[in-house]
Structure formats: structure tokens, C-alpha cells
């Protein structure tokens, strides 16, 4: 019985660590996170994504219920997910676009990525990401389908982060990615499993396989690009990967859920 109690305590603590890392919600553990705990809790990132997706879906549902059209409702839902995550991944996307696009040497790219100011590449990347995600949600329109899309996008986009961190070495010895450590294949596999299950439940097995292939391709391209240009991954690279994956899933949801609704 004591063993089960300890396992339950560890499970809850992992979930609280994952949610507190991925969001600004006050659900963090009551005691400081120790060395290695973030690695162990990395499996819970897609579950934290489900929390973010639920918040966005709730905002969309409320907006729809008071008579807002899909366009404004979708923007409010998108804004709520950005707010609840502290724009963590949007910041990573902008910094990655600025660094990889504007720097000529590895050192200059890393220097730009650490600069809090946003440049032309970063601004363009954010605008494109926002428009694509907003238009996907507005196209889906139906509150139930929007909820499914948001849950899938936020869970699946975070499911691959532990695997990316596990197999792509850090580009530098300091920074968020290096300090968090590299997850073990075991925890990475659990996160991937959670993401795959969520995709299968939302899209169906066949279309979920297509989604997994698309997300894997995005991960491989990002891994190759980051290793070639800066020697590995950083927290910003992980944020950019999440944004690309989230956008891809929302676009797939717009096509799949919209076509399903028309049958």
C-alpha cells in the first residue's frame, strides 16, 4: 500500500511540475523541484497541453454562447492559450526565426536568440503562426470540433518535446534546455504514447498515423537545421518546434474535422 501511495504522489508531483513548466497556472509543487525531477516529469508535457487546450476550448465556447462569430471567438481562444502559457513557445519561435535567419555564424545566431528584442524574421514568423492558427480555428467553427482541435494540437505538439531533447544535444552548456537536462528514452516514449493516443482518439487511427508522420518530419527538419546551424537545440528551438507542430495539427484538424462535418 505504501508503494502505491508513493507512486501516486510521484505521479501527481510530475503532473504539477509539467503544468507549472508549460503554463503560468499556480499548480506547481509545494516544494522546490530537485535535480532530475524535470527530466522525470517530461512525460507529462502532453497532459499539460491538454490543460491549455481545455482553457482555449472553454473560452471559445463562452464566446460562441454569447453570440460571437467564429472569427472573434477563435482569436479569443488563441489569445487565452498564449496568455496561459506566458507566450513561452511564441517567444521561442520568434527568437529562433531571428537567430537562424539573421545570424551568419554560430556564435552570432546564439547571441541573437538570447536578445530579448524581436527582429523582422521573428515578427514575420509570429504573424504567420498567429494567422494560420486563427484561421484554422475559425474554419472549424463548431465549438465541439474546436475543442477537439485545441486538445489535439496542444497535447501532440508537446508530446515530441522530450524526444527532441533526448536525441538532439544542447547547443550550449547554459540556458533553459541545458539546465533542464535531457530526458531518458523511457520518459520520451511515454510522452509520445500519450500524444499518439490523443491523436488516435481525435482523428481516428489512420489519420492519426498521417499526423504522426507529419510531426516526425517537422521534428527531423528542425533537428537537422538546429544541429547544422548552431550545433544543437536550445529552449528557443524547442519552443519553435512546439509552434510548428501546433500549427500543423490545427491545419490538419481544419481539413479533417471540416470534411467530416460535411459528410
CSV table of C-alpha atoms in Angstrom, one decimal:
chain,number,residue,atom,x,y,z
A,1,UNK,CA,0.0,0.0,0.0
A,2,UNK,CA,2.9,2.4,0.8
A,3,UNK,CA,4.4,1.7,-2.6
A,4,UNK,CA,1.1,2.6,-4.3
A,5,UNK,CA,0.9,5.8,-2.2
A,6,UNK,CA,4.4,6.8,-3.2
A,7,UNK,CA,3.7,6.1,-6.9
A,8,UNK,CA,0.6,8.2,-6.7
A,9,UNK,CA,2.4,11.0,-5.0
A,10,UNK,CA,5.1,10.9,-7.7
A,11,UNK,CA,2.5,10.9,-10.5
A,12,UNK,CA,0.8,13.9,-9.1
A,13,UNK,CA,4.1,15.7,-8.5
A,14,UNK,CA,5.1,15.0,-12.1
A,15,UNK,CA,1.9,16.4,-13.4
A,16,UNK,CA,2.2,19.6,-11.2
A,17,UNK,CA,5.8,20.1,-12.4
A,18,UNK,CA,4.7,19.6,-16.0
A,19,UNK,CA,1.8,22.1,-15.8
A,20,UNK,CA,3.9,24.7,-13.9
A,21,UNK,CA,6.6,24.4,-16.6
A,22,UNK,CA,4.2,24.7,-19.5
A,23,UNK,CA,1.9,27.3,-18.1
A,24,UNK,CA,1.7,30.2,-15.6
A,25,UNK,CA,-1.1,28.5,-13.7
A,26,UNK,CA,-0.4,28.3,-9.9
A,27,UNK,CA,-0.3,24.5,-9.8
A,28,UNK,CA,3.4,23.9,-9.1
A,29,UNK,CA,4.6,21.5,-6.5
A,30,UNK,CA,4.7,22.7,-2.9
A,31,UNK,CA,8.4,22.0,-2.5
A,32,UNK,CA,11.2,23.1,-4.9
A,33,UNK,CA,11.9,21.0,-7.9
A,34,UNK,CA,15.1,18.9,-7.4
A,35,UNK,CA,17.7,17.9,-9.9
A,36,UNK,CA,16.4,15.3,-12.3
A,37,UNK,CA,12.7,15.9,-11.5
A,38,UNK,CA,12.1,18.0,-14.6
A,39,UNK,CA,13.5,15.1,-16.7
A,40,UNK,CA,11.3,12.6,-14.9
A,41,UNK,CA,8.2,14.9,-15.3
A,42,UNK,CA,8.8,15.5,-19.0
A,43,UNK,CA,6.4,12.7,-19.9
A,44,UNK,CA,3.6,14.9,-18.5
A,45,UNK,CA,4.1,17.7,-21.0
A,46,UNK,CA,1.3,16.5,-23.4
A,47,UNK,CA,-1.0,16.3,-20.4
A,48,UNK,CA,-0.2,19.9,-19.6
A,49,UNK,CA,-1.0,20.6,-23.2
A,50,UNK,CA,-4.5,19.1,-22.6
A,51,UNK,CA,-5.0,21.7,-19.8
A,52,UNK,CA,-4.0,24.5,-22.2
A,53,UNK,CA,-6.3,23.2,-24.9
A,54,UNK,CA,-9.2,22.9,-22.4
A,55,UNK,CA,-8.8,26.5,-21.4
A,56,UNK,CA,-8.8,27.6,-25.0
A,57,UNK,CA,-11.8,25.5,-25.8
A,58,UNK,CA,-13.7,26.9,-22.8
A,59,UNK,CA,-13.0,30.5,-23.9
A,60,UNK,CA,-14.2,29.6,-27.4
A,61,UNK,CA,-17.4,28.0,-26.1
A,62,UNK,CA,-18.2,31.1,-23.9
A,63,UNK,CA,-17.5,33.4,-26.8
A,64,UNK,CA,-19.7,31.3,-29.1
A,65,UNK,CA,-22.5,31.2,-26.5
A,66,UNK,CA,-22.8,34.9,-26.2
A,67,UNK,CA,-23.2,35.3,-30.0
A,68,UNK,CA,-19.7,36.0,-31.3
A,69,UNK,CA,-18.9,34.7,-34.8
A,70,UNK,CA,-16.1,32.1,-35.3
A,71,UNK,CA,-13.5,34.8,-36.2
A,72,UNK,CA,-13.5,36.8,-33.0
A,73,UNK,CA,-14.2,33.6,-30.9
A,74,UNK,CA,-11.2,31.9,-32.4
A,75,UNK,CA,-8.9,34.9,-31.7
A,76,UNK,CA,-10.1,35.0,-28.1
A,77,UNK,CA,-9.4,31.3,-27.7
A,78,UNK,CA,-5.9,31.7,-29.3
A,79,UNK,CA,-5.2,34.7,-27.0
A,80,UNK,CA,-6.2,32.7,-23.9
A,81,UNK,CA,-3.8,29.8,-24.8
A,82,UNK,CA,-1.0,32.4,-25.4
A,83,UNK,CA,-1.8,34.1,-22.0
A,84,UNK,CA,-1.9,30.9,-20.0
A,85,UNK,CA,1.4,29.7,-21.4
A,86,UNK,CA,3.1,33.1,-20.9
A,87,UNK,CA,3.8,33.2,-24.6
A,88,UNK,CA,6.7,30.8,-23.8
A,89,UNK,CA,6.7,29.0,-27.2
A,90,UNK,CA,5.8,32.1,-29.2
A,91,UNK,CA,8.9,33.7,-27.7
A,92,UNK,CA,11.0,30.7,-28.8
A,93,UNK,CA,9.6,30.8,-32.3
A,94,UNK,CA,10.4,34.5,-32.7
A,95,UNK,CA,13.9,34.1,-31.3
A,96,UNK,CA,14.6,31.1,-33.4
A,97,UNK,CA,13.5,32.8,-36.6
A,98,UNK,CA,15.6,35.9,-35.8
A,99,UNK,CA,18.7,33.8,-34.8
A,100,UNK,CA,18.7,31.3,-37.6
A,101,UNK,CA,17.5,33.8,-40.2
A,102,UNK,CA,19.6,36.8,-39.2
A,103,UNK,CA,22.9,35.4,-37.9
A,104,UNK,CA,25.8,34.4,-40.1
A,105,UNK,CA,28.0,32.5,-37.6
A,106,UNK,CA,27.0,30.0,-34.9
A,107,UNK,CA,28.0,32.5,-32.2
A,108,UNK,CA,26.1,35.3,-33.8
A,109,UNK,CA,23.0,33.2,-34.1
A,110,UNK,CA,23.1,32.2,-30.5
A,111,UNK,CA,23.7,35.8,-29.5
A,112,UNK,CA,20.6,36.9,-31.4
A,113,UNK,CA,18.5,34.2,-29.9
A,114,UNK,CA,19.4,35.4,-26.5
A,115,UNK,CA,18.5,39.0,-27.3
A,116,UNK,CA,15.0,39.9,-25.9
A,117,UNK,CA,14.3,42.3,-28.8
A,118,UNK,CA,12.3,41.0,-31.7
A,119,UNK,CA,13.6,41.4,-35.3
A,120,UNK,CA,12.0,41.2,-38.8
A,121,UNK,CA,12.3,37.4,-39.1
A,122,UNK,CA,10.7,36.9,-35.6
A,123,UNK,CA,7.9,39.3,-36.3
A,124,UNK,CA,7.1,37.6,-39.6
A,125,UNK,CA,7.2,34.2,-38.0
A,126,UNK,CA,4.8,35.2,-35.3
A,127,UNK,CA,2.3,36.9,-37.7
A,128,UNK,CA,2.3,33.8,-39.9
A,129,UNK,CA,1.8,31.5,-37.0
A,130,UNK,CA,-1.0,33.5,-35.5
A,131,UNK,CA,-2.9,33.9,-38.7
A,132,UNK,CA,-2.6,30.2,-39.6
A,133,UNK,CA,-3.8,29.1,-36.1
A,134,UNK,CA,-6.6,31.6,-36.0
A,135,UNK,CA,-7.8,30.8,-39.5
A,136,UNK,CA,-7.8,27.1,-38.7
A,137,UNK,CA,-9.9,27.5,-35.6
A,138,UNK,CA,-12.3,29.9,-37.4
A,139,UNK,CA,-12.7,27.4,-40.3
A,140,UNK,CA,-13.6,24.6,-37.9
A,141,UNK,CA,-16.1,26.9,-36.2
A,142,UNK,CA,-18.3,24.3,-34.4
A,143,UNK,CA,-17.4,24.5,-30.6
A,144,UNK,CA,-17.1,20.8,-30.1
A,145,UNK,CA,-14.8,20.4,-33.1
A,146,UNK,CA,-12.8,23.4,-32.0
A,147,UNK,CA,-12.4,21.8,-28.6
A,148,UNK,CA,-11.1,18.6,-30.2
A,149,UNK,CA,-8.7,20.5,-32.4
A,150,UNK,CA,-7.3,22.5,-29.5
A,151,UNK,CA,-6.8,19.4,-27.3
A,152,UNK,CA,-5.1,17.6,-30.1
A,153,UNK,CA,-2.8,20.5,-31.1
A,154,UNK,CA,-1.6,21.4,-27.6
A,155,UNK,CA,-1.1,17.8,-26.5
A,156,UNK,CA,0.5,16.4,-29.7
A,157,UNK,CA,2.8,19.5,-30.1
A,158,UNK,CA,4.3,18.9,-26.6
A,159,UNK,CA,4.4,15.1,-26.9
A,160,UNK,CA,7.5,15.3,-29.1
A,161,UNK,CA,9.5,17.8,-27.0
A,162,UNK,CA,11.1,15.1,-24.7
A,163,UNK,CA,12.2,13.0,-27.7
A,164,UNK,CA,13.6,16.1,-29.4
A,165,UNK,CA,15.5,17.0,-26.2
A,166,UNK,CA,16.7,13.4,-25.7
A,167,UNK,CA,18.2,12.9,-29.1
A,168,UNK,CA,19.4,16.4,-30.1
A,169,UNK,CA,22.2,17.7,-27.9
A,170,UNK,CA,22.1,21.1,-26.3
A,171,UNK,CA,23.8,23.8,-28.3
A,172,UNK,CA,25.4,25.4,-25.3
A,173,UNK,CA,26.2,24.4,-21.7
A,174,UNK,CA,24.0,27.0,-20.1
A,175,UNK,CA,20.4,28.1,-20.8
A,176,UNK,CA,17.0,26.5,-20.2
A,177,UNK,CA,17.5,23.4,-22.3
A,178,UNK,CA,20.9,22.5,-20.8
A,179,UNK,CA,19.8,23.2,-17.2
A,180,UNK,CA,16.6,21.1,-17.6
A,181,UNK,CA,18.7,18.1,-18.8
A,182,UNK,CA,18.0,15.5,-21.5
A,183,UNK,CA,15.0,13.2,-20.8
A,184,UNK,CA,15.6,9.4,-20.9
A,185,UNK,CA,14.1,7.4,-23.8
A,186,UNK,CA,11.7,5.9,-21.3
A,187,UNK,CA,10.0,9.2,-20.4
A,188,UNK,CA,10.2,10.4,-24.0
A,189,UNK,CA,8.4,7.2,-25.1
A,190,UNK,CA,5.6,7.8,-22.6
A,191,UNK,CA,5.1,11.3,-23.8
A,192,UNK,CA,5.0,10.1,-27.4
A,193,UNK,CA,2.5,7.4,-26.4
A,194,UNK,CA,0.2,10.0,-24.7
A,195,UNK,CA,0.3,12.2,-27.8
A,196,UNK,CA,-0.4,9.3,-30.2
A,197,UNK,CA,-3.4,8.1,-28.1
A,198,UNK,CA,-4.8,11.6,-28.1
A,199,UNK,CA,-4.4,11.9,-31.9
A,200,UNK,CA,-6.0,8.5,-32.5
A,201,UNK,CA,-9.0,9.4,-30.3
A,202,UNK,CA,-9.5,12.7,-32.1
A,203,UNK,CA,-8.6,11.9,-35.8
A,204,UNK,CA,-9.1,8.1,-35.8
A,205,UNK,CA,-6.2,5.6,-36.2
A,206,UNK,CA,-5.5,6.1,-39.9
A,207,UNK,CA,-5.4,9.9,-39.9
A,208,UNK,CA,-3.5,9.9,-36.7
A,209,UNK,CA,-0.7,7.9,-38.4
A,210,UNK,CA,-0.5,10.6,-41.0
A,211,UNK,CA,-0.4,13.3,-38.3
A,212,UNK,CA,2.4,11.4,-36.5
A,213,UNK,CA,4.4,11.2,-39.8
A,214,UNK,CA,3.9,15.0,-40.4
A,215,UNK,CA,5.0,15.8,-36.8
A,216,UNK,CA,8.0,13.5,-37.1
A,217,UNK,CA,9.0,15.2,-40.3
A,218,UNK,CA,8.8,18.6,-38.6
A,219,UNK,CA,11.0,17.3,-35.8
A,220,UNK,CA,13.6,15.8,-38.1
A,221,UNK,CA,13.8,19.0,-40.2
A,222,UNK,CA,14.1,21.2,-37.0
A,223,UNK,CA,16.7,18.8,-35.6
A,224,UNK,CA,18.8,18.8,-38.7
A,225,UNK,CA,18.5,22.6,-39.0
A,226,UNK,CA,19.5,23.3,-35.4
A,227,UNK,CA,22.4,20.9,-35.4
A,228,UNK,CA,23.8,22.3,-38.7
A,229,UNK,CA,23.4,26.0,-37.8
A,230,UNK,CA,24.0,26.2,-34.0
A,231,UNK,CA,25.3,22.7,-33.0
A,232,UNK,CA,22.2,21.5,-31.2
A,233,UNK,CA,18.9,22.6,-29.6
A,234,UNK,CA,18.1,25.3,-27.2
A,235,UNK,CA,14.9,26.3,-25.3
A,236,UNK,CA,14.1,28.6,-28.2
A,237,UNK,CA,14.4,25.8,-30.7
A,238,UNK,CA,12.1,23.6,-28.6
A,239,UNK,CA,9.6,26.5,-28.5
A,240,UNK,CA,9.8,26.9,-32.3
A,241,UNK,CA,9.2,23.1,-32.7
A,242,UNK,CA,6.1,23.3,-30.5
A,243,UNK,CA,4.7,26.2,-32.5
A,244,UNK,CA,5.3,24.5,-35.8
A,245,UNK,CA,3.7,21.2,-34.6
A,246,UNK,CA,0.8,23.0,-33.0
A,247,UNK,CA,0.1,24.9,-36.2
A,248,UNK,CA,0.4,21.7,-38.3
A,249,UNK,CA,-2.1,19.9,-36.1
A,250,UNK,CA,-4.6,22.7,-36.2
A,251,UNK,CA,-4.4,22.9,-40.0
A,252,UNK,CA,-4.9,19.1,-40.2
A,253,UNK,CA,-7.8,19.4,-37.8
A,254,UNK,CA,-9.3,22.1,-40.0
A,255,UNK,CA,-9.2,19.8,-43.0
A,256,UNK,CA,-10.2,16.6,-41.3
A,257,UNK,CA,-12.9,17.9,-38.9
A,258,UNK,CA,-14.4,20.2,-41.5
A,259,UNK,CA,-14.6,17.4,-44.1
A,260,UNK,CA,-16.1,15.0,-41.5
A,261,UNK,CA,-18.8,17.6,-40.6
A,262,UNK,CA,-19.8,17.9,-44.3
A,263,UNK,CA,-20.3,14.1,-44.7
